[in-house]
Amino acid sequence: MGNMNPLHYGGDFLFYIVSDLKILLWKVLGYAS
């Protein structure tokens, strides 16, 4: 983390968004079940 180079930021941003969404989804599923 901490790599804010413009050339790499787009890919890292998408990667972290997807990771956060997966974690959030697992939390929601865990609480729902």
JSON list of N, CA and C in Angstrom, two decimals:
[
{"chain": "A", "resi": 1, "resn": "MET", "atom": "N", "xyz": [0.84, -1.20, 0.00]},
{"chain": "A", "resi": 1, "resn": "MET", "atom": "CA", "xyz": [0.00, 0.00, 0.00]},
{"chain": "A", "resi": 1, "resn": "MET", "atom": "C", "xyz": [0.89, 1.26, 0.00]},
{"chain": "A", "resi": 2, "resn": "GLY", "atom": "N", "xyz": [0.27, 2.39, -0.28]},
{"chain": "A", "resi": 2, "resn": "GLY", "atom": "CA", "xyz": [1.03, 3.63, -0.29]},
{"chain": "A", "resi": 2, "resn": "GLY", "atom": "C", "xyz": [1.60, 3.96, -1.66]},
{"chain": "A", "resi": 3, "resn": "ASN", "atom": "N", "xyz": [1.35, 3.08, -2.66]},
{"chain": "A", "resi": 3, "resn": "ASN", "atom": "CA", "xyz": [1.85, 3.34, -4.01]},
{"chain": "A", "resi": 3, "resn": "ASN", "atom": "C", "xyz": [0.84, 4.19, -4.75]},
{"chain": "A", "resi": 4, "resn": "MET", "atom": "N", "xyz": [1.10, 5.50, -4.83]},
{"chain": "A", "resi": 4, "resn": "MET", "atom": "CA", "xyz": [0.14, 6.41, -5.43]},
{"chain": "A", "resi": 4, "resn": "MET", "atom": "C", "xyz": [0.60, 6.88, -6.81]},
{"chain": "A", "resi": 5, "resn": "ASN", "atom": "N", "xyz": [1.44, 6.09, -7.50]},
{"chain": "A", "resi": 5, "resn": "ASN", "atom": "CA", "xyz": [1.86, 6.45, -8.85]},
{"chain": "A", "resi": 5, "resn": "ASN", "atom": "C", "xyz": [0.65, 6.46, -9.78]},
{"chain": "A", "resi": 6, "resn": "PRO", "atom": "N", "xyz": [0.47, 7.52, -10.58]},
{"chain": "A", "resi": 6, "resn": "PRO", "atom": "CA", "xyz": [-0.71, 7.63, -11.46]},
{"chain": "A", "resi": 6, "resn": "PRO", "atom": "C", "xyz": [-0.87, 6.42, -12.37]},
{"chain": "A", "resi": 7, "resn": "LEU", "atom": "N", "xyz": [0.24, 5.85, -12.83]},
{"chain": "A", "resi": 7, "resn": "LEU", "atom": "CA", "xyz": [0.16, 4.73, -13.76]},
{"chain": "A", "resi": 7, "resn": "LEU", "atom": "C", "xyz": [-0.40, 3.48, -13.10]},
{"chain": "A", "resi": 8, "resn": "HIS", "atom": "N", "xyz": [-0.19, 3.34, -11.80]},
{"chain": "A", "resi": 8, "resn": "HIS", "atom": "CA", "xyz": [-0.60, 2.13, -11.10]},
{"chain": "A", "resi": 8, "resn": "HIS", "atom": "C", "xyz": [-1.86, 2.34, -10.26]},
{"chain": "A", "resi": 9, "resn": "TYR", "atom": "N", "xyz": [-2.21, 3.60, -10.02]},
{"chain": "A", "resi": 9, "resn": "TYR", "atom": "CA", "xyz": [-3.29, 3.88, -9.08]},
{"chain": "A", "resi": 9, "resn": "TYR", "atom": "C", "xyz": [-4.62, 3.29, -9.55]},
{"chain": "A", "resi": 10, "resn": "GLY", "atom": "N", "xyz": [-4.90, 3.36, -10.86]},
{"chain": "A", "resi": 10, "resn": "GLY", "atom": "CA", "xyz": [-6.17, 2.85, -11.37]},
{"chain": "A", "resi": 10, "resn": "GLY", "atom": "C", "xyz": [-6.36, 1.38, -11.06]},
{"chain": "A", "resi": 11, "resn": "GLY", "atom": "N", "xyz": [-5.34, 0.56, -11.36]},
{"chain": "A", "resi": 11, "resn": "GLY", "atom": "CA", "xyz": [-5.45, -0.87, -11.11]},
{"chain": "A", "resi": 11, "resn": "GLY", "atom": "C", "xyz": [-5.56, -1.18, -9.63]},
{"chain": "A", "resi": 12, "resn": "ASP", "atom": "N", "xyz": [-4.73, -0.51, -8.82]},
{"chain": "A", "resi": 12, "resn": "ASP", "atom": "CA", "xyz": [-4.76, -0.74, -7.38]},
{"chain": "A", "resi": 12, "resn": "ASP", "atom": "C", "xyz": [-6.11, -0.33, -6.81]},
{"chain": "A", "resi": 13, "resn": "PHE", "atom": "N", "xyz": [-6.63, 0.78, -7.31]},
{"chain": "A", "resi": 13, "resn": "PHE", "atom": "CA", "xyz": [-7.92, 1.28, -6.82]},
{"chain": "A", "resi": 13, "resn": "PHE", "atom": "C", "xyz": [-9.01, 0.25, -7.08]},
{"chain": "A", "resi": 14, "resn": "LEU", "atom": "N", "xyz": [-9.05, -0.29, -8.29]},
{"chain": "A", "resi": 14, "resn": "LEU", "atom": "CA", "xyz": [-10.05, -1.31, -8.62]},
{"chain": "A", "resi": 14, "resn": "LEU", "atom": "C", "xyz": [-9.86, -2.54, -7.74]},
{"chain": "A", "resi": 15, "resn": "PHE", "atom": "N", "xyz": [-8.60, -2.95, -7.58]},
{"chain": "A", "resi": 15, "resn": "PHE", "atom": "CA", "xyz": [-8.30, -4.14, -6.79]},
{"chain": "A", "resi": 15, "resn": "PHE", "atom": "C", "xyz": [-8.78, -3.99, -5.35]},
{"chain": "A", "resi": 16, "resn": "TYR", "atom": "N", "xyz": [-8.50, -2.82, -4.76]},
{"chain": "A", "resi": 16, "resn": "TYR", "atom": "CA", "xyz": [-8.90, -2.61, -3.36]},
{"chain": "A", "resi": 16, "resn": "TYR", "atom": "C", "xyz": [-10.40, -2.45, -3.23]},
{"chain": "A", "resi": 17, "resn": "ILE", "atom": "N", "xyz": [-11.04, -1.84, -4.25]},
{"chain": "A", "resi": 17, "resn": "ILE", "atom": "CA", "xyz": [-12.51, -1.71, -4.22]},
{"chain": "A", "resi": 17, "resn": "ILE", "atom": "C", "xyz": [-13.13, -3.10, -4.21]},
{"chain": "A", "resi": 18, "resn": "VAL", "atom": "N", "xyz": [-12.66, -3.97, -5.09]},
{"chain": "A", "resi": 18, "resn": "VAL", "atom": "CA", "xyz": [-13.20, -5.33, -5.17]},
{"chain": "A", "resi": 18, "resn": "VAL", "atom": "C", "xyz": [-12.96, -6.08, -3.87]},
{"chain": "A", "resi": 19, "resn": "SER", "atom": "N", "xyz": [-11.77, -5.93, -3.30]},
{"chain": "A", "resi": 19, "resn": "SER", "atom": "CA", "xyz": [-11.44, -6.61, -2.05]},
{"chain": "A", "resi": 19, "resn": "SER", "atom": "C", "xyz": [-12.36, -6.13, -0.93]},
{"chain": "A", "resi": 20, "resn": "ASP", "atom": "N", "xyz": [-12.57, -4.82, -0.85]},
{"chain": "A", "resi": 20, "resn": "ASP", "atom": "CA", "xyz": [-13.44, -4.26, 0.19]},
{"chain": "A", "resi": 20, "resn": "ASP", "atom": "C", "xyz": [-14.87, -4.74, 0.00]},
{"chain": "A", "resi": 21, "resn": "LEU", "atom": "N", "xyz": [-15.32, -4.82, -1.26]},
{"chain": "A", "resi": 21, "resn": "LEU", "atom": "CA", "xyz": [-16.68, -5.28, -1.52]},
{"chain": "A", "resi": 21, "resn": "LEU", "atom": "C", "xyz": [-16.84, -6.74, -1.11]},
{"chain": "A", "resi": 22, "resn": "LYS", "atom": "N", "xyz": [-15.81, -7.55, -1.37]},
{"chain": "A", "resi": 22, "resn": "LYS", "atom": "CA", "xyz": [-15.88, -8.97, -0.98]},
{"chain": "A", "resi": 22, "resn": "LYS", "atom": "C", "xyz": [-15.98, -9.10, 0.54]},
{"chain": "A", "resi": 23, "resn": "ILE", "atom": "N", "xyz": [-15.15, -8.34, 1.25]},
{"chain": "A", "resi": 23, "resn": "ILE", "atom": "CA", "xyz": [-15.17, -8.38, 2.72]},
{"chain": "A", "resi": 23, "resn": "ILE", "atom": "C", "xyz": [-16.53, -7.92, 3.23]},
{"chain": "A", "resi": 24, "resn": "LEU", "atom": "N", "xyz": [-17.04, -6.85, 2.64]},
{"chain": "A", "resi": 24, "resn": "LEU", "atom": "CA", "xyz": [-18.34, -6.33, 3.06]},
{"chain": "A", "resi": 24, "resn": "LEU", "atom": "C", "xyz": [-19.43, -7.37, 2.79]},
{"chain": "A", "resi": 25, "resn": "LEU", "atom": "N", "xyz": [-19.34, -8.02, 1.64]},
{"chain": "A", "resi": 25, "resn": "LEU", "atom": "CA", "xyz": [-20.35, -9.04, 1.29]},
{"chain": "A", "resi": 25, "resn": "LEU", "atom": "C", "xyz": [-20.31, -10.20, 2.28]},
{"chain": "A", "resi": 26, "resn": "TRP", "atom": "N", "xyz": [-19.11, -10.64, 2.63]},
{"chain": "A", "resi": 26, "resn": "TRP", "atom": "CA", "xyz": [-19.00, -11.74, 3.59]},
{"chain": "A", "resi": 26, "resn": "TRP", "atom": "C", "xyz": [-19.56, -11.33, 4.95]},
{"chain": "A", "resi": 27, "resn": "LYS", "atom": "N", "xyz": [-19.32, -10.09, 5.36]},
{"chain": "A", "resi": 27, "resn": "LYS", "atom": "CA", "xyz": [-19.85, -9.60, 6.64]},
{"chain": "A", "resi": 27, "resn": "LYS", "atom": "C", "xyz": [-21.37, -9.60, 6.60]},
{"chain": "A", "resi": 28, "resn": "VAL", "atom": "N", "xyz": [-21.93, -9.08, 5.51]},
{"chain": "A", "resi": 28, "resn": "VAL", "atom": "CA", "xyz": [-23.39, -9.01, 5.38]},
{"chain": "A", "resi": 28, "resn": "VAL", "atom": "C", "xyz": [-23.99, -10.42, 5.39]},
{"chain": "A", "resi": 29, "resn": "LEU", "atom": "N", "xyz": [-23.37, -11.33, 4.64]},
{"chain": "A", "resi": 29, "resn": "LEU", "atom": "CA", "xyz": [-23.87, -12.71, 4.60]},
{"chain": "A", "resi": 29, "resn": "LEU", "atom": "C", "xyz": [-23.75, -13.36, 5.97]},
{"chain": "A", "resi": 30, "resn": "GLY", "atom": "N", "xyz": [-22.66, -13.06, 6.66]},
{"chain": "A", "resi": 30, "resn": "GLY", "atom": "CA", "xyz": [-22.45, -13.63, 8.00]},
{"chain": "A", "resi": 30, "resn": "GLY", "atom": "C", "xyz": [-23.52, -13.15, 8.97]},
{"chain": "A", "resi": 31, "resn": "TYR", "atom": "N", "xyz": [-23.85, -11.86, 8.90]},
{"chain": "A", "resi": 31, "resn": "TYR", "atom": "CA", "xyz": [-24.85, -11.32, 9.81]},
{"chain": "A", "resi": 31, "resn": "TYR", "atom": "C", "xyz": [-26.25, -11.77, 9.42]},
{"chain": "A", "resi": 32, "resn": "ALA", "atom": "N", "xyz": [-26.48, -11.95, 8.11]},
{"chain": "A", "resi": 32, "resn": "ALA", "atom": "CA", "xyz": [-27.82, -12.30, 7.63]},
{"chain": "A", "resi": 32, "resn": "ALA", "atom": "C", "xyz": [-28.17, -13.75, 7.98]},
{"chain": "A", "resi": 33, "resn": "SER", "atom": "N", "xyz": [-27.14, -14.62, 7.98]},
{"chain": "A", "resi": 33, "resn": "SER", "atom": "CA", "xyz": [-27.40, -16.04, 8.22]},
{"chain": "A", "resi": 33, "resn": "SER", "atom": "C", "xyz": [-27.38, -16.37, 9.69]}
]
